[in-house]
XYZ file of C-alpha atoms in Angstrom:
449
model
C -109.085 88.161 -264.167
C -111.806 90.466 -265.489
C -114.457 88.560 -267.410
C -115.799 90.947 -270.029
C -117.531 90.902 -273.362
C -115.760 93.375 -275.620
C -117.732 94.964 -278.440
C -116.482 97.433 -281.023
C -118.236 100.777 -280.758
C -118.246 101.270 -284.523
C -119.203 98.990 -286.076
C -120.204 95.779 -284.347
C -122.321 93.055 -285.782
C -125.731 92.051 -284.554
C -126.669 88.594 -283.299
C -127.531 87.427 -286.776
C -123.958 88.092 -287.932
C -122.339 86.046 -285.175
C -120.787 82.655 -285.931
C -123.293 79.817 -285.665
C -121.677 78.468 -282.484
C -122.775 81.646 -280.683
C -126.412 81.531 -281.776
C -127.788 78.986 -279.294
C -126.890 80.234 -275.817
C -128.866 78.640 -273.050
C -127.297 80.281 -270.002
C -124.337 82.365 -268.918
C -122.687 81.904 -265.544
C -119.496 83.261 -263.996
C -118.006 84.475 -267.236
C -118.729 81.327 -269.245
C -121.219 80.873 -272.051
C -122.824 77.442 -272.019
C -124.211 76.377 -275.387
C -126.915 73.853 -276.038
C -124.243 71.379 -277.112
C -122.721 71.556 -273.588
C -119.522 73.170 -274.846
C -118.402 76.414 -273.254
C -116.345 79.430 -274.157
C -114.857 82.246 -272.131
C -116.642 85.574 -272.525
C -113.259 87.159 -273.125
C -112.999 85.177 -276.340
C -116.396 86.305 -277.627
C -115.825 89.527 -279.511
C -117.135 90.983 -282.716
C -114.696 91.960 -285.412
C -114.766 95.205 -287.294
C -114.923 95.455 -291.051
C -111.705 95.817 -293.004
C -111.024 98.208 -295.858
C -113.543 100.878 -296.812
C -116.424 98.501 -296.217
C -117.309 94.970 -295.281
C -117.160 93.958 -298.941
C -115.423 95.229 -302.026
C -117.661 97.353 -304.240
C -117.434 96.265 -307.873
C -116.281 98.794 -310.422
C -118.969 100.649 -312.316
C -119.110 99.467 -315.939
C -119.142 103.011 -317.325
C -116.549 105.759 -317.005
C -117.278 109.370 -317.925
C -115.022 111.043 -320.445
C -113.567 113.900 -318.435
C -110.073 115.154 -317.904
C -108.704 113.184 -314.982
C -105.402 111.995 -313.654
C -105.779 109.064 -311.258
C -103.667 109.497 -308.155
C -102.753 107.327 -305.179
C -102.636 108.782 -301.662
C -102.346 106.859 -298.433
C -102.578 103.639 -300.504
C -105.858 104.817 -302.092
C -106.605 105.508 -305.771
C -109.219 108.040 -306.933
C -111.049 107.392 -310.222
C -113.924 109.124 -312.007
C -116.909 106.913 -312.825
C -120.272 107.638 -314.425
C -122.004 109.139 -311.383
C -119.399 108.997 -308.632
C -115.761 109.088 -307.631
C -114.355 105.668 -306.816
C -111.807 105.507 -304.001
C -110.017 102.156 -303.959
C -107.751 100.996 -301.173
C -104.604 99.161 -302.202
C -105.850 96.057 -300.398
C -109.052 95.986 -302.453
C -111.739 97.762 -300.393
C -113.576 100.510 -302.286
C -116.055 103.275 -301.641
C -118.209 105.232 -304.067
C -118.721 108.963 -303.465
C -121.693 110.423 -305.382
C -121.144 113.611 -307.372
C -124.145 115.343 -305.764
C -122.729 114.520 -302.299
C -119.397 116.055 -303.262
C -121.110 119.198 -304.573
C -123.285 119.453 -301.461
C -120.199 119.222 -299.224
C -118.125 121.828 -301.044
C -116.070 123.708 -298.466
C -115.381 126.896 -300.435
C -116.287 130.220 -298.789
C -119.390 130.566 -300.979
C -120.793 127.223 -299.866
C -119.572 126.890 -296.276
C -119.053 129.376 -293.431
C -115.843 128.293 -291.699
C -116.370 130.484 -288.627
C -119.795 129.045 -287.829
C -119.325 125.619 -289.475
C -122.644 126.024 -291.279
C -123.668 125.274 -294.866
C -124.512 128.410 -296.852
C -126.252 127.058 -299.941
C -129.917 126.037 -300.069
C -130.586 122.305 -300.406
C -133.372 123.111 -302.901
C -130.751 124.501 -305.285
C -128.645 121.323 -305.271
C -128.670 119.607 -308.666
C -128.818 115.872 -307.963
C -127.753 115.150 -311.546
C -124.668 117.360 -311.455
C -121.558 116.106 -313.285
C -117.915 117.155 -313.269
C -116.245 118.496 -316.393
C -112.776 118.113 -314.933
C -111.251 116.228 -311.996
C -107.636 116.584 -310.945
C -106.064 114.758 -308.009
C -102.653 114.460 -306.454
C -101.200 113.347 -303.136
C -102.733 116.316 -301.296
C -106.127 117.142 -302.755
C -108.850 116.501 -305.300
C -110.047 119.432 -307.431
C -113.398 119.164 -309.207
C -114.804 121.561 -311.794
C -118.566 121.122 -312.157
C -120.803 121.538 -315.178
C -122.187 124.718 -313.575
C -118.598 126.091 -313.605
C -118.261 125.929 -309.823
C -114.968 124.585 -308.496
C -114.652 122.360 -305.415
C -111.432 121.366 -303.684
C -111.198 118.560 -301.116
C -108.133 117.554 -299.178
C -107.437 113.851 -299.411
C -107.455 113.586 -295.637
C -110.960 115.138 -295.463
C -112.331 112.670 -297.995
C -110.829 109.727 -296.127
C -112.422 110.896 -292.880
C -115.890 111.874 -294.118
C -116.725 109.701 -297.134
C -120.272 108.238 -297.226
C -120.363 105.342 -294.788
C -117.352 106.566 -292.794
C -119.419 106.704 -289.623
C -119.852 102.921 -289.825
C -116.504 102.055 -291.365
C -113.142 100.975 -290.072
C -111.016 102.878 -292.593
C -111.394 106.368 -291.138
C -108.041 106.006 -289.423
C -108.953 106.502 -285.765
C -108.147 104.034 -283.031
C -110.628 101.248 -282.346
C -113.168 102.258 -279.702
C -114.361 99.439 -277.501
C -117.232 99.030 -275.139
C -116.434 96.458 -272.498
C -119.410 94.711 -270.959
C -118.834 93.553 -267.409
C -120.343 91.663 -264.480
C -119.868 92.678 -260.878
C -118.102 89.621 -259.472
C -115.180 90.227 -261.835
C -115.245 94.026 -262.032
C -112.852 96.541 -260.538
C -114.339 100.003 -260.928
C -111.867 102.357 -262.689
C -110.885 105.180 -260.347
C -109.419 108.671 -260.728
C -108.371 111.462 -258.387
C -110.036 114.855 -258.788
C -106.771 116.762 -258.513
C -105.425 114.864 -261.524
C -108.573 115.538 -263.554
C -108.334 119.250 -262.774
C -104.649 119.632 -263.579
C -104.016 117.116 -266.346
C -106.060 117.206 -269.551
C -104.937 113.714 -270.685
C -106.297 112.281 -267.417
C -109.668 113.911 -268.051
C -109.573 112.474 -271.565
C -108.859 109.030 -270.114
C -111.806 109.377 -267.712
C -114.189 110.155 -270.580
C -112.881 107.237 -272.619
C -113.328 105.011 -269.566
C -116.929 106.181 -269.153
C -117.538 105.261 -272.772
C -115.887 101.861 -272.415
C -117.230 100.714 -269.039
C -120.074 103.170 -268.448
C -118.920 104.043 -264.927
C -115.954 105.456 -262.989
C -115.068 106.506 -259.455
C -113.592 109.920 -258.603
C -111.799 110.417 -255.284
C -110.888 113.584 -253.412
C -114.217 115.378 -253.908
C -115.300 117.896 -251.271
C -118.685 117.194 -249.668
C -120.245 120.592 -250.424
C -122.946 120.908 -253.077
C -120.904 123.549 -254.896
C -117.904 121.218 -255.170
C -120.135 118.382 -256.353
C -121.632 120.573 -259.091
C -118.200 121.750 -260.212
C -116.975 118.177 -260.643
C -120.126 117.271 -262.579
C -119.535 120.192 -264.959
C -115.851 119.310 -265.309
C -116.725 115.796 -266.422
C -119.928 116.276 -268.406
C -119.928 119.934 -269.427
C -123.350 120.776 -268.008
C -125.991 119.828 -265.449
C -129.596 119.048 -266.351
C -131.983 121.081 -264.216
C -135.041 119.205 -262.920
C -137.902 119.798 -260.486
C -135.824 117.936 -257.888
C -133.219 120.713 -257.920
C -131.696 123.108 -260.479
C -128.249 121.570 -259.950
C -127.393 119.234 -257.050
C -130.182 117.085 -255.674
C -129.878 116.249 -251.970
C -131.749 113.080 -250.963
C -132.242 112.154 -247.324
C -135.087 110.397 -245.465
C -137.877 112.726 -244.398
C -137.670 115.243 -247.255
C -140.994 116.012 -248.926
C -140.432 114.317 -252.289
C -142.639 111.486 -253.618
C -139.753 109.145 -254.391
C -138.329 106.062 -252.659
C -134.872 107.662 -252.788
C -136.053 109.889 -249.942
C -136.624 106.914 -247.628
C -134.277 104.360 -246.018
C -135.774 101.447 -247.978
C -133.816 99.280 -250.384
C -134.125 100.350 -254.022
C -133.661 97.627 -256.688
C -131.610 98.192 -259.829
C -133.072 100.690 -262.286
C -132.209 103.525 -264.632
C -133.240 107.016 -263.564
C -135.639 109.561 -265.015
C -137.469 107.137 -267.288
C -140.378 109.621 -267.290
C -138.195 112.371 -268.840
C -137.810 112.719 -272.597
C -135.061 111.908 -273.026
C -133.907 110.472 -269.704
C -130.781 112.166 -268.355
C -127.661 110.789 -270.015
C -125.309 110.722 -267.047
C -125.490 110.850 -263.266
C -123.201 111.562 -260.351
C -123.673 110.038 -256.884
C -121.924 110.985 -253.633
C -122.775 109.937 -250.054
C -121.621 112.974 -248.083
C -122.961 111.935 -244.659
C -123.620 108.542 -243.090
C -124.384 107.016 -239.698
C -125.810 103.608 -238.963
C -125.517 100.463 -241.043
C -126.150 99.391 -244.639
C -126.747 101.637 -247.598
C -124.208 100.238 -250.049
C -124.418 101.595 -253.593
C -125.082 98.907 -256.206
C -124.053 99.249 -259.876
C -124.742 96.886 -262.782
C -124.044 96.908 -266.525
C -127.392 96.981 -268.304
C -125.819 96.380 -271.719
C -124.331 93.147 -270.385
C -127.808 91.991 -269.341
C -129.187 92.965 -272.752
C -126.507 91.013 -274.607
C -127.261 87.931 -272.516
C -130.955 88.304 -273.332
C -130.242 88.878 -277.018
C -128.168 85.679 -277.165
C -130.527 83.481 -275.138
C -133.953 84.844 -276.129
C -133.609 87.074 -279.202
C -137.378 87.237 -279.739
C -137.797 88.854 -276.314
C -134.960 91.259 -276.981
C -136.630 92.351 -280.223
C -139.989 92.742 -278.518
C -138.454 95.131 -275.977
C -137.010 97.149 -278.878
C -140.376 97.355 -280.637
C -142.844 97.900 -277.776
C -143.334 101.244 -276.045
C -144.504 101.515 -272.450
C -145.181 104.592 -270.359
C -143.212 105.675 -267.293
C -144.622 108.402 -265.078
C -143.957 110.647 -262.076
C -147.074 111.790 -260.232
C -147.533 114.122 -257.289
C -149.911 116.949 -256.355
C -148.277 119.329 -258.842
C -146.866 117.157 -261.629
C -147.896 114.525 -264.107
C -144.784 113.621 -266.079
C -144.953 110.825 -268.645
C -142.752 109.374 -271.333
C -143.757 106.512 -273.632
C -140.847 104.770 -275.355
C -139.442 101.256 -275.855
C -137.406 99.683 -273.067
C -134.486 99.266 -275.489
C -133.590 101.904 -278.046
C -131.387 100.923 -280.974
C -129.227 103.463 -282.786
C -130.648 103.707 -286.304
C -127.197 104.376 -287.754
C -124.914 101.930 -285.937
C -127.620 99.285 -285.272
C -126.279 98.989 -281.722
C -128.091 99.336 -278.420
C -128.108 103.033 -277.601
C -130.228 103.202 -274.478
C -131.754 100.985 -271.815
C -134.811 102.467 -270.089
C -135.643 100.123 -267.230
C -137.539 101.149 -264.112
C -140.381 98.731 -263.280
C -141.401 100.898 -260.326
C -142.175 103.993 -262.400
C -144.299 102.097 -264.927
C -147.746 103.447 -265.664
C -150.553 100.953 -266.183
C -150.021 99.389 -269.598
C -153.059 100.218 -271.713
C -151.550 100.466 -275.196
C -151.211 96.714 -275.816
C -154.125 94.510 -276.847
C -154.981 91.300 -275.035
C -153.196 89.055 -277.537
C -149.876 90.957 -277.196
C -149.838 91.617 -273.457
C -148.590 88.243 -272.199
C -145.591 88.090 -274.540
C -144.517 91.567 -273.479
C -144.734 90.636 -269.800
C -142.662 87.524 -270.487
C -140.016 89.593 -272.287
C -139.904 92.274 -269.586
C -139.679 89.642 -266.881
C -136.890 87.830 -268.726
C -134.848 91.056 -268.850
C -135.572 91.729 -265.178
C -134.241 88.288 -264.239
C -131.015 89.018 -266.098
C -130.691 92.404 -264.393
C -131.492 91.185 -260.876
C -128.962 88.332 -260.974
C -126.979 89.290 -257.892
C -123.694 87.963 -259.283
C -123.781 90.597 -262.020
C -123.885 93.569 -259.619
C -120.964 95.551 -258.197
C -121.425 96.820 -254.625
C -119.496 99.560 -252.862
C -119.814 101.478 -249.597
C -118.862 104.943 -250.783
C -116.670 107.189 -248.685
C -117.744 110.841 -248.291
C -115.065 112.096 -250.702
C -115.898 109.556 -253.433
C -118.179 110.280 -256.372
C -119.533 107.743 -258.842
C -120.105 109.004 -262.406
C -121.994 106.777 -264.804
C -123.918 106.562 -268.062
C -127.607 106.383 -267.116
C -128.496 105.061 -270.565
C -126.440 101.947 -269.839
C -125.701 101.516 -266.121
C -128.346 100.520 -263.578
C -127.986 101.621 -259.983
C -129.540 100.572 -256.689
C -129.236 101.055 -252.956
C -129.336 98.642 -250.060
C -131.571 99.528 -247.124
C -129.946 101.358 -244.237
C -130.421 102.521 -240.691
C -129.555 105.890 -239.253
C -128.697 108.963 -241.282
C -127.554 109.040 -244.906
C -127.281 112.003 -247.283
C -127.000 111.450 -251.031
C -125.979 114.196 -253.423
C -126.448 113.671 -257.125
C -126.755 115.498 -260.422
C -128.380 114.714 -263.737
C -126.141 115.285 -266.750
C -127.507 116.443 -270.107
C -127.141 114.105 -273.073
C -125.908 116.752 -275.529
C -123.231 118.067 -273.158
C -122.156 114.514 -272.284
C -121.652 113.643 -275.945
C -119.873 116.924 -276.659
C -117.354 116.182 -273.910
C -116.801 112.696 -275.293
C -116.005 114.125 -278.720
C -114.104 117.313 -277.880
C -112.085 116.164 -274.865
C -112.386 112.375 -275.015
C -111.416 112.327 -278.694
C -114.150 109.779 -279.441
C -116.088 109.405 -282.693
C -119.492 108.866 -281.082
């Protein structure tokens, strides 16, 4: 049975919104959460519920209603009413959302205000009257028509308003299917796998792969040729584009003895880490393929960094917050380059309030000079606490990759490592650009991310 912690992608509540019985975790082991009261609960039962209706609470009606011509209409169980400074959309079950008049005017989709071929706004934001009012509002089961006090007319389809109303990006009433992120630990994890031929010939399978990468952060692709050209083609198929770096414009080939100042080019063990912490931003995705091997060892190790972060947030929330608030520098140094990036270890999404990115590579840390004496010890304690969660061997998934197998994963979430090895081993990998990765998730994966 897979022991996972399932979180809603949009929205999910933070620790402070959890029931009280989940606020005092002392340790987590083998899929169980042990509370300070010695009771336990299965991680499968710990999930965070989405809001219902247009918002988490019902918005009270505005006490004033403008005197304009208006016929209230109900569509998809929702009523549209004109209030003093907004339209009020009320769901039959009671949830409501207010849409400001200036927002409606700014989002007019007529040909004078919006270029439908380029999907760009045509009017100047400086010209937007924030006090604009309608003189007439008409609505039916298909659309809402607004005539403004500057005589401009705006028409919205009801479906557009339901999809894009203010707060829709954090709301459960936009109509799409729930999008989950499943947090996992290695002892109970079976890596989702796909065959390349199916991804190439069946668009729904490619869509499923992208949704899987969003949910679990990692997937395995079989049937991949060992050439660098084939590897690059698969990377582009999945992620849309490859991020060029000083390692290589496309496919990086790592093997002991090559003249690169990185442990990946040795046969030593490499502990769990995220890659490219010295880039801004770090690459979003990565592909890994072991195309040649002789000797022993060299298993690939994968771990869910978001799982480790959730455990830390539950058990030591003050350390979790410190890692969100404190920036440290990562660097890459050689005779020709001095690359540095100074950011927090954990980046929260300012819109969703969820963890967006884990940036964890203790081995690429520069000397910490930006913290004063009185703050340094607490940061080290927090960083060490996260490292202990990450390096818990039970949480890691280990696999000896075959030459035709490629691992694709989200480098902002998944940590990877390598066991030491003897003999010959050739790794091929690519870095995948964040913007292309997200575009694929939206356009092919059908995800609202």
